[in-house]
């Protein structure tokens, strides 16, 4: 058998995009015995019939899907037309709910501001309470040999005490007690 280059092999392969029937047939006729050619012909004919049957089945299935989709789209069109009054009511209800929400928001705005201010005061009181108890807490931690925890507490409270001790004389005493 002659050596064939890659491009001629592509034209001889049934699955290749560059398949060429003429060279394929010449190559088969020159290299295969008659029995093989007849078997090959029968096999190709059988494959062609099977492909035709498969294609026909696919066409029928796709046509059925197309008809079903067309009916569904037509039904959606009717449903949307029927939904027009309901959508108008929904739109009106949504506008009314938006107006009520805005009125409630306006009415509660002062209360929210008061709650926010009280929460801020509460956080500041909690921080002050922590600062006031810092010396005793540090002593308990050190006595209990909780050195890491004591260091974390000092790292959190020490800079605050240092920053504000000039403004509040009592914080200077707390800082001094905490440093002991």
mmCIF file of C-alpha atoms in Angstrom:
data_model
loop_
_atom_site.group_PDB
_atom_site.id
_atom_site.type_symbol
_atom_site.label_atom_id
_atom_site.label_comp_id
_atom_site.label_asym_id
_atom_site.label_seq_id
_atom_site.Cartn_x
_atom_site.Cartn_y
_atom_site.Cartn_z
ATOM 1 C CA UNK A 1 0.000 0.000 0.000
ATOM 2 C CA UNK A 2 1.281 3.496 -0.884
ATOM 3 C CA UNK A 3 2.130 5.959 1.809
ATOM 4 C CA UNK A 4 -0.522 8.675 1.948
ATOM 5 C CA UNK A 5 0.049 12.156 3.319
ATOM 6 C CA UNK A 6 -2.192 13.592 6.093
ATOM 7 C CA UNK A 7 -4.279 15.769 3.760
ATOM 8 C CA UNK A 8 -5.158 12.851 1.493
ATOM 9 C CA UNK A 9 -6.067 10.762 4.551
ATOM 10 C CA UNK A 10 -8.537 13.491 5.557
ATOM 11 C CA UNK A 11 -10.275 13.258 2.188
ATOM 12 C CA UNK A 12 -10.520 9.472 2.574
ATOM 13 C CA UNK A 13 -12.040 9.475 6.087
ATOM 14 C CA UNK A 14 -15.849 9.363 6.095
ATOM 15 C CA UNK A 15 -15.953 11.463 9.291
ATOM 16 C CA UNK A 16 -13.534 14.159 8.098
ATOM 17 C CA UNK A 17 -14.918 17.554 7.073
ATOM 18 C CA UNK A 18 -12.781 17.419 3.896
ATOM 19 C CA UNK A 19 -14.082 13.961 2.830
ATOM 20 C CA UNK A 20 -14.138 13.462 -0.934
ATOM 21 C CA UNK A 21 -16.209 10.612 -2.372
ATOM 22 C CA UNK A 22 -14.218 10.227 -5.606
ATOM 23 C CA UNK A 23 -10.770 9.538 -4.094
ATOM 24 C CA UNK A 24 -12.410 7.412 -1.386
ATOM 25 C CA UNK A 25 -14.127 5.156 -3.941
ATOM 26 C CA UNK A 26 -10.984 4.900 -6.151
ATOM 27 C CA UNK A 27 -8.916 3.938 -3.106
ATOM 28 C CA UNK A 28 -11.429 1.256 -2.035
ATOM 29 C CA UNK A 29 -11.806 -0.188 -5.566
ATOM 30 C CA UNK A 30 -8.058 -0.459 -6.017
ATOM 31 C CA UNK A 31 -7.247 -1.985 -2.604
ATOM 32 C CA UNK A 32 -10.262 -4.139 -1.557
ATOM 33 C CA UNK A 33 -11.579 -7.462 -2.911
ATOM 34 C CA UNK A 34 -15.133 -7.593 -4.307
ATOM 35 C CA UNK A 35 -16.549 -9.389 -1.237
ATOM 36 C CA UNK A 36 -15.285 -6.631 1.081
ATOM 37 C CA UNK A 37 -16.704 -3.983 -1.241
ATOM 38 C CA UNK A 38 -20.152 -5.617 -1.223
ATOM 39 C CA UNK A 39 -20.087 -5.943 2.574
ATOM 40 C CA UNK A 40 -18.990 -2.347 2.874
ATOM 41 C CA UNK A 41 -21.775 -1.248 0.506
ATOM 42 C CA UNK A 42 -24.393 -3.128 2.551
ATOM 43 C CA UNK A 43 -23.056 -1.646 5.813
ATOM 44 C CA UNK A 44 -23.104 1.890 4.395
ATOM 45 C CA UNK A 45 -26.616 1.421 3.040
ATOM 46 C CA UNK A 46 -27.792 0.133 6.436
ATOM 47 C CA UNK A 47 -26.159 3.119 8.207
ATOM 48 C CA UNK A 48 -27.802 5.535 5.763
ATOM 49 C CA UNK A 49 -31.237 3.999 6.418
ATOM 50 C CA UNK A 50 -30.652 4.183 10.172
ATOM 51 C CA UNK A 51 -29.571 7.835 9.903
ATOM 52 C CA UNK A 52 -32.642 8.624 7.794
ATOM 53 C CA UNK A 53 -34.866 6.990 10.396
ATOM 54 C CA UNK A 54 -33.131 8.875 13.214
ATOM 55 C CA UNK A 55 -33.451 12.176 11.351
ATOM 56 C CA UNK A 56 -37.139 11.551 10.698
ATOM 57 C CA UNK A 57 -37.724 10.782 14.384
ATOM 58 C CA UNK A 58 -35.885 13.963 15.395
ATOM 59 C CA UNK A 59 -37.950 16.022 12.947
ATOM 60 C CA UNK A 60 -41.213 14.619 14.353
ATOM 61 C CA UNK A 61 -40.078 15.154 17.963
ATOM 62 C CA UNK A 62 -38.974 18.729 17.270
ATOM 63 C CA UNK A 63 -42.204 19.442 15.418
ATOM 64 C CA UNK A 64 -44.203 18.156 18.400
ATOM 65 C CA UNK A 65 -42.122 20.356 20.736
ATOM 66 C CA UNK A 66 -42.663 23.331 18.425
ATOM 67 C CA UNK A 67 -46.445 22.799 18.447
ATOM 68 C CA UNK A 68 -46.432 22.465 22.258
ATOM 69 C CA UNK A 69 -44.352 25.647 22.616
ATOM 70 C CA UNK A 70 -46.630 27.518 20.206
ATOM 71 C CA UNK A 71 -49.690 26.482 22.223
ATOM 72 C CA UNK A 72 -47.942 27.530 25.450
ATOM 73 C CA UNK A 73 -47.055 30.965 24.036
ATOM 74 C CA UNK A 74 -50.615 31.423 22.798
ATOM 75 C CA UNK A 75 -51.889 30.477 26.300
ATOM 76 C CA UNK A 76 -49.495 32.904 27.950
ATOM 77 C CA UNK A 77 -50.770 35.652 25.664
ATOM 78 C CA UNK A 78 -54.355 34.940 26.745
ATOM 79 C CA UNK A 79 -53.331 34.765 30.408
ATOM 80 C CA UNK A 80 -51.530 38.109 30.203
ATOM 81 C CA UNK A 81 -54.537 39.728 28.545
ATOM 82 C CA UNK A 82 -56.766 38.317 31.290
ATOM 83 C CA UNK A 83 -54.341 39.524 33.965
ATOM 84 C CA UNK A 84 -54.594 43.196 32.894
ATOM 85 C CA UNK A 85 -57.222 44.235 35.485
ATOM 86 C CA UNK A 86 -55.486 42.234 38.222
ATOM 87 C CA UNK A 87 -52.171 43.917 37.411
ATOM 88 C CA UNK A 88 -53.839 47.346 37.553
ATOM 89 C CA UNK A 89 -55.242 46.515 41.013
ATOM 90 C CA UNK A 90 -51.845 45.217 42.105
ATOM 91 C CA UNK A 91 -50.173 48.399 40.864
ATOM 92 C CA UNK A 92 -52.675 50.527 42.827
ATOM 93 C CA UNK A 93 -52.234 48.386 45.950
ATOM 94 C CA UNK A 94 -48.443 48.655 45.681
ATOM 95 C CA UNK A 95 -48.665 52.453 45.364
ATOM 96 C CA UNK A 96 -50.935 52.590 48.433
ATOM 97 C CA UNK A 97 -48.554 50.351 50.396
ATOM 98 C CA UNK A 98 -45.636 52.560 49.384
ATOM 99 C CA UNK A 99 -47.509 55.667 50.579
ATOM 100 C CA UNK A 100 -48.410 53.989 53.901
ATOM 101 C CA UNK A 101 -44.819 52.831 54.353
ATOM 102 C CA UNK A 102 -43.533 56.349 53.730
ATOM 103 C CA UNK A 103 -46.048 57.788 56.254
ATOM 104 C CA UNK A 104 -45.055 55.230 58.892
ATOM 105 C CA UNK A 105 -41.375 55.890 58.211
ATOM 106 C CA UNK A 106 -41.917 59.652 58.615
ATOM 107 C CA UNK A 107 -43.854 59.086 61.842
ATOM 108 C CA UNK A 108 -41.195 56.790 63.350
ATOM 109 C CA UNK A 109 -38.129 58.796 62.255
ATOM 110 C CA UNK A 110 -37.944 60.857 65.499
ATOM 111 C CA UNK A 111 -38.310 57.721 67.622
ATOM 112 C CA UNK A 112 -35.555 55.976 65.652
ATOM 113 C CA UNK A 113 -33.256 58.940 66.226
ATOM 114 C CA UNK A 114 -34.009 58.825 69.957
ATOM 115 C CA UNK A 115 -33.375 55.070 70.087
ATOM 116 C CA UNK A 116 -30.089 55.518 68.216
ATOM 117 C CA UNK A 117 -29.014 58.244 70.646
ATOM 118 C CA UNK A 118 -29.933 56.047 73.627
ATOM 119 C CA UNK A 119 -28.029 53.121 72.170
ATOM 120 C CA UNK A 120 -24.995 55.351 71.728
ATOM 121 C CA UNK A 121 -25.269 56.477 75.358
ATOM 122 C CA UNK A 122 -25.663 52.836 76.432
ATOM 123 C CA UNK A 123 -22.525 51.798 74.523
ATOM 124 C CA UNK A 124 -20.588 54.663 76.072
ATOM 125 C CA UNK A 125 -21.820 53.722 79.562
ATOM 126 C CA UNK A 126 -20.789 50.105 78.963
ATOM 127 C CA UNK A 127 -17.337 51.262 77.860
ATOM 128 C CA UNK A 128 -17.060 53.550 80.886
ATOM 129 C CA UNK A 129 -18.122 50.715 83.172
ATOM 130 C CA UNK A 130 -15.435 48.516 81.614
ATOM 131 C CA UNK A 131 -12.852 51.259 82.146
ATOM 132 C CA UNK A 132 -13.937 51.794 85.755
ATOM 133 C CA UNK A 133 -13.605 48.089 86.531
ATOM 134 C CA UNK A 134 -10.370 47.685 84.560
ATOM 135 C CA UNK A 135 -8.008 47.778 87.581
ATOM 136 C CA UNK A 136 -10.003 45.137 89.483
ATOM 137 C CA UNK A 137 -10.471 42.980 86.378
ATOM 138 C CA UNK A 138 -6.740 43.118 85.584
ATOM 139 C CA UNK A 139 -5.860 42.166 89.169
ATOM 140 C CA UNK A 140 -8.205 39.147 89.068
ATOM 141 C CA UNK A 141 -6.761 38.030 85.740
ATOM 142 C CA UNK A 142 -3.188 38.416 86.921
ATOM 143 C CA UNK A 143 -3.948 36.620 90.208
ATOM 144 C CA UNK A 144 -5.566 33.838 88.147
ATOM 145 C CA UNK A 145 -2.471 33.746 85.895
ATOM 146 C CA UNK A 146 -4.555 34.764 82.841
ATOM 147 C CA UNK A 147 -1.750 36.895 81.452
ATOM 148 C CA UNK A 148 -2.835 36.858 77.807
ATOM 149 C CA UNK A 149 -6.394 37.874 78.685
ATOM 150 C CA UNK A 150 -5.079 40.605 80.997
ATOM 151 C CA UNK A 151 -2.838 41.897 78.190
ATOM 152 C CA UNK A 152 -5.791 41.969 75.792
ATOM 153 C CA UNK A 153 -7.905 43.943 78.290
ATOM 154 C CA UNK A 154 -5.077 46.400 78.912
ATOM 155 C CA UNK A 155 -4.475 46.771 75.169
ATOM 156 C CA UNK A 156 -8.180 47.612 74.707
ATOM 157 C CA UNK A 157 -8.579 49.985 77.668
ATOM 158 C CA UNK A 158 -5.115 51.465 78.233
ATOM 159 C CA UNK A 159 -5.028 53.745 75.166
ATOM 160 C CA UNK A 160 -8.510 55.106 75.987
ATOM 161 C CA UNK A 161 -7.458 55.941 79.522
ATOM 162 C CA UNK A 162 -4.256 57.552 78.282
ATOM 163 C CA UNK A 163 -6.083 59.607 75.678
ATOM 164 C CA UNK A 164 -8.792 60.953 78.034
ATOM 165 C CA UNK A 165 -7.030 61.174 81.431
ATOM 166 C CA UNK A 166 -6.204 64.860 80.934
ATOM 167 C CA UNK A 167 -9.876 65.720 80.373
ATOM 168 C CA UNK A 168 -11.218 63.587 83.215
ATOM 169 C CA UNK A 169 -9.147 63.573 86.365
ATOM 170 C CA UNK A 170 -10.801 60.410 87.673
ATOM 171 C CA UNK A 171 -9.529 58.477 84.646
ATOM 172 C CA UNK A 172 -5.964 59.350 85.650
ATOM 173 C CA UNK A 173 -6.486 57.561 88.975
ATOM 174 C CA UNK A 174 -8.021 54.552 87.203
ATOM 175 C CA UNK A 175 -5.079 54.423 84.802
ATOM 176 C CA UNK A 176 -2.620 54.539 87.697
ATOM 177 C CA UNK A 177 -4.449 51.726 89.509
ATOM 178 C CA UNK A 178 -4.561 49.651 86.338
ATOM 179 C CA UNK A 179 -0.825 50.052 85.746
ATOM 180 C CA UNK A 180 -0.067 48.627 89.212
#
